[in-house]
PDB file of C-alpha atoms in Angstrom:
ATOM      1  CA  MET A   1     -52.398  24.591  13.991  1.00 42.00           C
ATOM      2  CA  ALA A   2     -49.160  26.548  14.163  1.00 42.00           C
ATOM      3  CA  THR A   3     -46.977  26.096  11.110  1.00 45.00           C
ATOM      4  CA  ASN A   4     -43.931  25.083  13.169  1.00 53.00           C
ATOM      5  CA  GLU A   5     -45.734  21.903  14.306  1.00 90.00           C
ATOM      6  CA  LEU A   6     -45.959  20.547  10.754  1.00 97.00           C
ATOM      7  CA  LYS A   7     -43.197  20.654   8.175  1.00 97.00           C
ATOM      8  CA  LEU A   8     -43.357  19.100   4.710  1.00 98.00           C
ATOM      9  CA  LEU A   9     -40.080  18.257   3.025  1.00 98.00           C
ATOM     10  CA  GLY A  10     -41.011  18.000  -0.624  1.00 97.00           C
ATOM     11  CA  GLY A  11     -40.799  19.503  -4.079  1.00 96.00           C
ATOM     12  CA  TRP A  12     -43.248  21.350  -6.324  1.00 96.00           C
ATOM     13  CA  TYR A  13     -42.420  18.912  -9.174  1.00 96.00           C
ATOM     14  CA  SER A  14     -43.136  15.787  -7.123  1.00 97.00           C
ATOM     15  CA  PRO A  15     -46.609  14.229  -7.444  1.00 97.00           C
ATOM     16  CA  PHE A  16     -45.989  12.479  -4.139  1.00 98.00           C
ATOM     17  CA  SER A  17     -45.424  15.800  -2.397  1.00 98.00           C
ATOM     18  CA  VAL A  18     -48.549  17.151  -4.077  1.00 98.00           C
ATOM     19  CA  ARG A  19     -50.428  14.155  -2.702  1.00 98.00           C
ATOM     20  CA  VAL A  20     -49.531  15.131   0.848  1.00 98.00           C
ATOM     21  CA  GLN A  21     -50.322  18.794   0.212  1.00 98.00           C
ATOM     22  CA  ILE A  22     -53.827  17.893  -0.971  1.00 98.00           C
ATOM     23  CA  ALA A  23     -54.438  15.807   2.153  1.00 98.00           C
ATOM     24  CA  LEU A  24     -53.241  18.668   4.360  1.00 98.00           C
ATOM     25  CA  SER A  25     -55.478  21.066   2.426  1.00 97.00           C
ATOM     26  CA  ILE A  26     -58.540  18.850   2.860  1.00 97.00           C
ATOM     27  CA  LYS A  27     -57.906  18.827   6.605  1.00 96.00           C
ATOM     28  CA  GLY A  28     -57.318  22.582   6.656  1.00 95.00           C
ATOM     29  CA  LEU A  29     -53.902  22.202   8.303  1.00 96.00           C
ATOM     30  CA  ASP A  30     -51.193  24.848   8.286  1.00 95.00           C
ATOM     31  CA  TYR A  31     -47.655  23.675   7.613  1.00 97.00           C
ATOM     32  CA  GLU A  32     -44.234  24.867   6.580  1.00 96.00           C
ATOM     33  CA  ASN A  33     -43.520  23.793   2.998  1.00 96.00           C
ATOM     34  CA  ILE A  34     -39.787  23.154   2.582  1.00 97.00           C
ATOM     35  CA  VAL A  35     -38.726  22.569  -1.043  1.00 96.00           C
ATOM     36  CA  GLU A  36     -35.785  20.192  -1.225  1.00 95.00           C
ATOM     37  CA  ASN A  37     -32.944  20.317  -3.741  1.00 90.00           C
ATOM     38  CA  LEU A  38     -32.513  16.655  -4.648  1.00 86.00           C
ATOM     39  CA  LYS A  39     -29.019  17.281  -6.001  1.00 88.00           C
ATOM     40  CA  LEU A  40     -27.965  18.607  -2.620  1.00 93.00           C
ATOM     41  CA  LYS A  41     -30.252  17.006  -0.064  1.00 95.00           C
ATOM     42  CA  SER A  42     -30.578  18.804   3.235  1.00 96.00           C
ATOM     43  CA  ASP A  43     -29.333  17.347   6.489  1.00 96.00           C
ATOM     44  CA  LEU A  44     -32.922  17.512   7.731  1.00 97.00           C
ATOM     45  CA  LEU A  45     -34.107  15.259   4.881  1.00 97.00           C
ATOM     46  CA  LEU A  46     -31.250  12.789   5.360  1.00 97.00           C
ATOM     47  CA  GLN A  47     -31.914  12.650   9.088  1.00 97.00           C
ATOM     48  CA  SER A  48     -35.690  12.382   8.652  1.00 97.00           C
ATOM     49  CA  ASN A  49     -35.623   9.656   5.986  1.00 97.00           C
ATOM     50  CA  PRO A  50     -32.277   7.867   6.430  1.00 96.00           C
ATOM     51  CA  VAL A  51     -33.517   4.672   4.743  1.00 97.00           C
ATOM     52  CA  TYR A  52     -34.722   5.982   1.358  1.00 96.00           C
ATOM     53  CA  LYS A  53     -33.453   9.587   1.530  1.00 95.00           C
ATOM     54  CA  LYS A  54     -36.484  10.640  -0.534  1.00 96.00           C
ATOM     55  CA  ILE A  55     -39.267  13.193  -0.447  1.00 97.00           C
ATOM     56  CA  PRO A  56     -41.874  13.683   0.784  1.00 98.00           C
ATOM     57  CA  VAL A  57     -41.416  13.593   4.526  1.00 98.00           C
ATOM     58  CA  LEU A  58     -43.947  15.070   6.922  1.00 98.00           C
ATOM     59  CA  ILE A  59     -42.483  16.161  10.256  1.00 98.00           C
ATOM     60  CA  HIS A  60     -45.103  16.398  13.007  1.00 97.00           C
ATOM     61  CA  GLY A  61     -43.444  18.030  15.978  1.00 95.00           C
ATOM     62  CA  ASP A  62     -40.206  16.069  16.062  1.00 93.00           C
ATOM     63  CA  LYS A  63     -41.601  12.899  14.436  1.00 97.00           C
ATOM     64  CA  PRO A  64     -40.904  12.235  10.725  1.00 98.00           C
ATOM     65  CA  ILE A  65     -43.377  10.219   8.620  1.00 98.00           C
ATOM     66  CA  CYS A  66     -42.224   8.933   5.227  1.00 98.00           C
ATOM     67  CA  GLU A  67     -43.851   7.648   2.013  1.00 98.00           C
ATOM     68  CA  SER A  68     -46.763   9.637   0.594  1.00 98.00           C
ATOM     69  CA  ALA A  69     -49.594   7.104   0.923  1.00 98.00           C
ATOM     70  CA  ASN A  70     -48.490   6.342   4.468  1.00 98.00           C
ATOM     71  CA  ILE A  71     -48.398  10.082   5.243  1.00 98.00           C
ATOM     72  CA  VAL A  72     -51.934  10.589   3.921  1.00 98.00           C
ATOM     73  CA  GLU A  73     -53.194   7.792   6.169  1.00 98.00           C
ATOM     74  CA  TYR A  74     -51.355   9.318   9.116  1.00 98.00           C
ATOM     75  CA  ILE A  75     -52.930  12.725   8.486  1.00 98.00           C
ATOM     76  CA  ASP A  76     -56.386  11.195   8.235  1.00 97.00           C
ATOM     77  CA  GLU A  77     -55.962   9.180  11.412  1.00 96.00           C
ATOM     78  CA  VAL A  78     -54.468  11.937  13.578  1.00 95.00           C
ATOM     79  CA  TRP A  79     -57.035  14.560  12.590  1.00 95.00           C
ATOM     80  CA  LYS A  80     -60.086  12.328  12.304  1.00 91.00           C
ATOM     81  CA  ASP A  81     -62.057  13.616  15.310  1.00 80.00           C
ATOM     82  CA  ASP A  82     -61.809  17.375  14.755  1.00 79.00           C
ATOM     83  CA  GLY A  83     -64.695  17.820  12.345  1.00 85.00           C
ATOM     84  CA  THR A  84     -62.559  17.746   9.198  1.00 90.00           C
ATOM     85  CA  PRO A  85     -63.526  15.597   6.189  1.00 94.00           C
ATOM     86  CA  SER A  86     -62.330  12.004   6.361  1.00 96.00           C
ATOM     87  CA  ILE A  87     -60.104  10.716   3.562  1.00 98.00           C
ATOM     88  CA  LEU A  88     -60.228   6.957   4.027  1.00 97.00           C
ATOM     89  CA  PRO A  89     -63.529   5.090   4.377  1.00 95.00           C
ATOM     90  CA  SER A  90     -64.626   4.204   7.894  1.00 93.00           C
ATOM     91  CA  ASN A  91     -65.723   0.707   6.854  1.00 95.00           C
ATOM     92  CA  THR A  92     -62.849  -1.763   7.207  1.00 97.00           C
ATOM     93  CA  TYR A  93     -63.547  -3.563   3.934  1.00 97.00           C
ATOM     94  CA  ASP A  94     -63.916  -0.335   1.954  1.00 96.00           C
ATOM     95  CA  LYS A  95     -60.685   0.897   3.505  1.00 97.00           C
ATOM     96  CA  ALA A  96     -58.871  -2.247   2.363  1.00 97.00           C
ATOM     97  CA  ILE A  97     -60.253  -1.812  -1.164  1.00 97.00           C
ATOM     98  CA  ALA A  98     -59.103   1.825  -1.262  1.00 98.00           C
ATOM     99  CA  ARG A  99     -55.608   0.802  -0.157  1.00 98.00           C
ATOM    100  CA  PHE A 100     -55.505  -1.862  -2.871  1.00 98.00           C
ATOM    101  CA  TRP A 101     -56.296   0.630  -5.639  1.00 98.00           C
ATOM    102  CA  VAL A 102     -53.860   3.207  -4.289  1.00 98.00           C
ATOM    103  CA  ALA A 103     -51.113   0.566  -4.454  1.00 98.00           C
ATOM    104  CA  TYR A 104     -52.265  -0.315  -7.982  1.00 98.00           C
ATOM    105  CA  ILE A 105     -52.055   3.334  -9.060  1.00 98.00           C
ATOM    106  CA  ASP A 106     -48.538   3.742  -7.693  1.00 97.00           C
ATOM    107  CA  ASP A 107     -47.430   0.515  -9.345  1.00 97.00           C
ATOM    108  CA  LYS A 108     -49.208   0.260 -12.683  1.00 97.00           C
ATOM    109  CA  PHE A 109     -50.223   3.846 -13.451  1.00 97.00           C
ATOM    110  CA  PHE A 110     -47.124   5.677 -12.227  1.00 96.00           C
ATOM    111  CA  ASN A 111     -44.608   3.261 -13.698  1.00 95.00           C
ATOM    112  CA  SER A 112     -46.334   3.080 -17.094  1.00 95.00           C
ATOM    113  CA  MET A 113     -46.550   6.863 -17.408  1.00 94.00           C
ATOM    114  CA  ARG A 114     -43.049   7.579 -16.089  1.00 94.00           C
ATOM    115  CA  ASN A 115     -41.398   4.883 -18.194  1.00 94.00           C
ATOM    116  CA  GLY A 116     -43.338   5.984 -21.273  1.00 92.00           C
ATOM    117  CA  LEU A 117     -42.408   9.646 -20.853  1.00 91.00           C
ATOM    118  CA  PHE A 118     -38.731   8.946 -20.396  1.00 90.00           C
ATOM    119  CA  ALA A 119     -38.290   5.929 -22.703  1.00 88.00           C
ATOM    120  CA  GLN A 120     -35.298   6.261 -25.019  1.00 86.00           C
ATOM    121  CA  ASP A 121     -36.864   4.577 -28.046  1.00 89.00           C
ATOM    122  CA  GLU A 122     -40.250   4.741 -29.712  1.00 91.00           C
ATOM    123  CA  ASP A 123     -41.048   1.027 -29.387  1.00 93.00           C
ATOM    124  CA  SER A 124     -40.609   1.131 -25.618  1.00 93.00           C
ATOM    125  CA  LYS A 125     -42.599   4.356 -25.414  1.00 91.00           C
ATOM    126  CA  LYS A 126     -45.450   2.760 -27.384  1.00 92.00           C
ATOM    127  CA  THR A 127     -45.434  -0.340 -25.166  1.00 95.00           C
ATOM    128  CA  TYR A 128     -45.587   1.662 -21.932  1.00 95.00           C
ATOM    129  CA  PHE A 129     -48.347   3.946 -23.192  1.00 94.00           C
ATOM    130  CA  GLU A 130     -50.394   0.945 -24.316  1.00 94.00           C
ATOM    131  CA  GLN A 131     -50.045  -0.382 -20.768  1.00 96.00           C
ATOM    132  CA  LEU A 132     -51.114   3.018 -19.469  1.00 96.00           C
ATOM    133  CA  GLU A 133     -54.223   2.950 -21.638  1.00 95.00           C
ATOM    134  CA  GLN A 134     -55.238  -0.394 -20.160  1.00 96.00           C
ATOM    135  CA  VAL A 135     -54.642   0.920 -16.631  1.00 97.00           C
ATOM    136  CA  LEU A 136     -56.969   3.850 -17.327  1.00 97.00           C
ATOM    137  CA  VAL A 137     -59.666   1.517 -18.630  1.00 97.00           C
ATOM    138  CA  THR A 138     -59.374  -0.433 -15.374  1.00 98.00           C
ATOM    139  CA  LEU A 139     -59.601   2.767 -13.331  1.00 98.00           C
ATOM    140  CA  GLU A 140     -62.686   3.787 -15.317  1.00 98.00           C
ATOM    141  CA  ASP A 141     -64.361   0.646 -13.997  1.00 98.00           C
ATOM    142  CA  VAL A 142     -63.124   1.430 -10.489  1.00 98.00           C
ATOM    143  CA  ILE A 143     -64.568   4.947 -10.401  1.00 98.00           C
ATOM    144  CA  ASN A 144     -67.879   3.716 -11.777  1.00 97.00           C
ATOM    145  CA  GLN A 145     -68.053   1.150  -8.980  1.00 95.00           C
ATOM    146  CA  CYS A 146     -66.715   3.279  -6.118  1.00 95.00           C
ATOM    147  CA  SER A 147     -68.343   6.631  -6.866  1.00 95.00           C
ATOM    148  CA  LYS A 148     -71.921   5.296  -6.766  1.00 91.00           C
ATOM    149  CA  GLY A 149     -72.885   7.935  -9.319  1.00 93.00           C
ATOM    150  CA  ASN A 150     -71.103  10.804  -7.565  1.00 96.00           C
ATOM    151  CA  ASP A 151     -68.141  12.883  -8.698  1.00 95.00           C
ATOM    152  CA  PHE A 152     -65.272  11.128  -6.951  1.00 97.00           C
ATOM    153  CA  PHE A 153     -63.821   7.697  -6.270  1.00 97.00           C
ATOM    154  CA  GLY A 154     -64.668   8.552  -2.668  1.00 94.00           C
ATOM    155  CA  GLY A 155     -68.312   9.204  -3.551  1.00 95.00           C
ATOM    156  CA  ASP A 156     -69.523  12.743  -2.940  1.00 94.00           C
ATOM    157  CA  LYS A 157     -66.162  13.859  -1.515  1.00 96.00           C
ATOM    158  CA  ILE A 158     -62.491  13.450  -2.332  1.00 98.00           C
ATOM    159  CA  GLY A 159     -61.117  10.221  -0.901  1.00 98.00           C
ATOM    160  CA  PHE A 160     -57.897   8.229  -0.737  1.00 98.00           C
ATOM    161  CA  ILE A 161     -58.044   6.974  -4.330  1.00 98.00           C
ATOM    162  CA  ASP A 162     -58.839  10.450  -5.648  1.00 98.00           C
ATOM    163  CA  ILE A 163     -55.777  11.907  -3.956  1.00 98.00           C
ATOM    164  CA  ALA A 164     -53.588   9.018  -5.091  1.00 98.00           C
ATOM    165  CA  LEU A 165     -54.496   9.476  -8.762  1.00 98.00           C
ATOM    166  CA  GLY A 166     -55.170  13.211  -8.721  1.00 98.00           C
ATOM    167  CA  CYS A 167     -51.661  14.089  -7.583  1.00 98.00           C
ATOM    168  CA  TYR A 168     -50.489  13.020 -11.063  1.00 97.00           C
ATOM    169  CA  LEU A 169     -52.855  15.337 -12.974  1.00 97.00           C
ATOM    170  CA  SER A 170     -50.200  17.917 -13.858  1.00 97.00           C
ATOM    171  CA  TRP A 171     -47.918  15.171 -15.121  1.00 96.00           C
ATOM    172  CA  MET A 172     -50.825  13.831 -17.157  1.00 96.00           C
ATOM    173  CA  ARG A 173     -51.134  17.251 -18.786  1.00 95.00           C
ATOM    174  CA  VAL A 174     -47.405  17.216 -19.513  1.00 94.00           C
ATOM    175  CA  LYS A 175     -47.859  13.832 -21.144  1.00 93.00           C
ATOM    176  CA  GLU A 176     -50.637  15.278 -23.318  1.00 93.00           C
ATOM    177  CA  LYS A 177     -48.392  18.127 -24.483  1.00 93.00           C
ATOM    178  CA  LEU A 178     -45.546  15.751 -25.296  1.00 90.00           C
ATOM    179  CA  THR A 179     -47.339  12.750 -26.767  1.00 88.00           C
ATOM    180  CA  GLY A 180     -51.047  13.466 -27.212  1.00 84.00           C
ATOM    181  CA  LYS A 181     -54.276  13.009 -25.267  1.00 85.00           C
ATOM    182  CA  MET A 182     -54.199  11.291 -21.922  1.00 88.00           C
ATOM    183  CA  PHE A 183     -57.838  10.245 -21.660  1.00 89.00           C
ATOM    184  CA  ASP A 184     -59.956   8.643 -24.356  1.00 88.00           C
ATOM    185  CA  GLU A 185     -63.378  10.239 -23.950  1.00 91.00           C
ATOM    186  CA  ALA A 186     -65.044   7.224 -25.557  1.00 94.00           C
ATOM    187  CA  LYS A 187     -63.325   4.692 -23.286  1.00 95.00           C
ATOM    188  CA  THR A 188     -62.972   6.682 -20.057  1.00 96.00           C
ATOM    189  CA  PRO A 189     -65.727   9.323 -19.928  1.00 96.00           C
ATOM    190  CA  ALA A 190     -66.043   9.137 -16.131  1.00 97.00           C
ATOM    191  CA  LEU A 191     -62.318   9.811 -15.701  1.00 97.00           C
ATOM    192  CA  VAL A 192     -62.516  12.795 -18.056  1.00 96.00           C
ATOM    193  CA  LYS A 193     -65.249  14.326 -15.904  1.00 97.00           C
ATOM    194  CA  TRP A 194     -63.466  13.342 -12.693  1.00 97.00           C
ATOM    195  CA  ALA A 195     -60.206  15.051 -13.740  1.00 97.00           C
ATOM    196  CA  GLU A 196     -61.976  18.364 -14.370  1.00 96.00           C
ATOM    197  CA  THR A 197     -63.962  18.196 -11.134  1.00 97.00           C
ATOM    198  CA  PHE A 198     -60.986  17.154  -9.013  1.00 98.00           C
ATOM    199  CA  ALA A 199     -58.670  19.896 -10.335  1.00 97.00           C
ATOM    200  CA  ALA A 200     -61.331  22.563  -9.706  1.00 97.00           C
ATOM    201  CA  HIS A 201     -62.037  21.475  -6.122  1.00 97.00           C
ATOM    202  CA  PRO A 202     -61.165  24.198  -3.558  1.00 96.00           C
ATOM    203  CA  ALA A 203     -58.868  21.831  -1.663  1.00 96.00           C
ATOM    204  CA  VAL A 204     -56.905  21.081  -4.850  1.00 97.00           C
ATOM    205  CA  ASN A 205     -57.024  24.297  -6.853  1.00 94.00           C
ATOM    206  CA  GLY A 206     -53.711  26.119  -6.525  1.00 95.00           C
ATOM    207  CA  ILE A 207     -51.761  23.064  -5.361  1.00 97.00           C
ATOM    208  CA  LEU A 208     -51.257  21.251  -8.664  1.00 97.00           C
ATOM    209  CA  PRO A 209     -48.086  22.479 -10.424  1.00 96.00           C
ATOM    210  CA  GLU A 210     -48.460  24.734 -13.451  1.00 96.00           C
ATOM    211  CA  THR A 211     -48.345  22.579 -16.575  1.00 95.00           C
ATOM    212  CA  ASP A 212     -45.923  24.772 -18.539  1.00 96.00           C
ATOM    213  CA  LYS A 213     -43.488  24.993 -15.632  1.00 96.00           C
ATOM    214  CA  LEU A 214     -43.632  21.232 -15.161  1.00 96.00           C
ATOM    215  CA  LEU A 215     -43.224  20.720 -18.911  1.00 95.00           C
ATOM    216  CA  GLU A 216     -39.940  22.641 -18.859  1.00 95.00           C
ATOM    217  CA  TYR A 217     -38.822  20.523 -15.911  1.00 93.00           C
ATOM    218  CA  ALA A 218     -39.714  17.341 -17.820  1.00 92.00           C
ATOM    219  CA  LYS A 219     -37.856  18.513 -20.941  1.00 91.00           C
ATOM    220  CA  ALA A 220     -34.768  19.175 -18.847  1.00 91.00           C
ATOM    221  CA  MET A 221     -35.007  15.650 -17.436  1.00 86.00           C
ATOM    222  CA  LEU A 222     -35.414  14.223 -20.940  1.00 84.00           C
ATOM    223  CA  GLN A 223     -32.255  15.982 -22.093  1.00 82.00           C
ATOM    224  CA  LYS A 224     -30.323  14.335 -19.287  1.00 71.00           C
TER     225      LYS A 224
END
């Protein structure tokens, strides 16, 4: 596909942009990657997402699609019959379950980690990271149920839940550098293995932001 047919308005620091990039990589799609300056948002971003004015936005031809999980579903649906790997399950029930856990990740996981990283006092930080630990224990059960003994939430291939959680891996590594280990190998051994396998996958390798670069970005945000 010609790059001018697909444009991604995003940012290297944004896990939600990374989420879309991984989906595009799995499908083998070429696209123009446009990094937005969120302090001075482009006219194209404001026109493409006038409601939230946020990244990421995928522009397919002249049609903008907003919100990362929604974009991933769009990519999977549009390019489902061209021999590329599917991202969402074909079974309606399994698809509903995957959507449920993606929503859970964006609610419970993302908010606990973000609020913990940027909390202004130690008590709040401790509370959020305790919540995060419980979320990871829940997700350990989810991968054990969904993977059916394979490497990924999606079974033997990367699926919707994998992309939804995996886009945060670089931020997880930042969290480890700032506050200690992310995964408890005794409590979440499947997630430990999953994180290594996911990051090394050819469709993911090279897309996740460099940890040190992201760490400097996080420290700058903390200072603000």
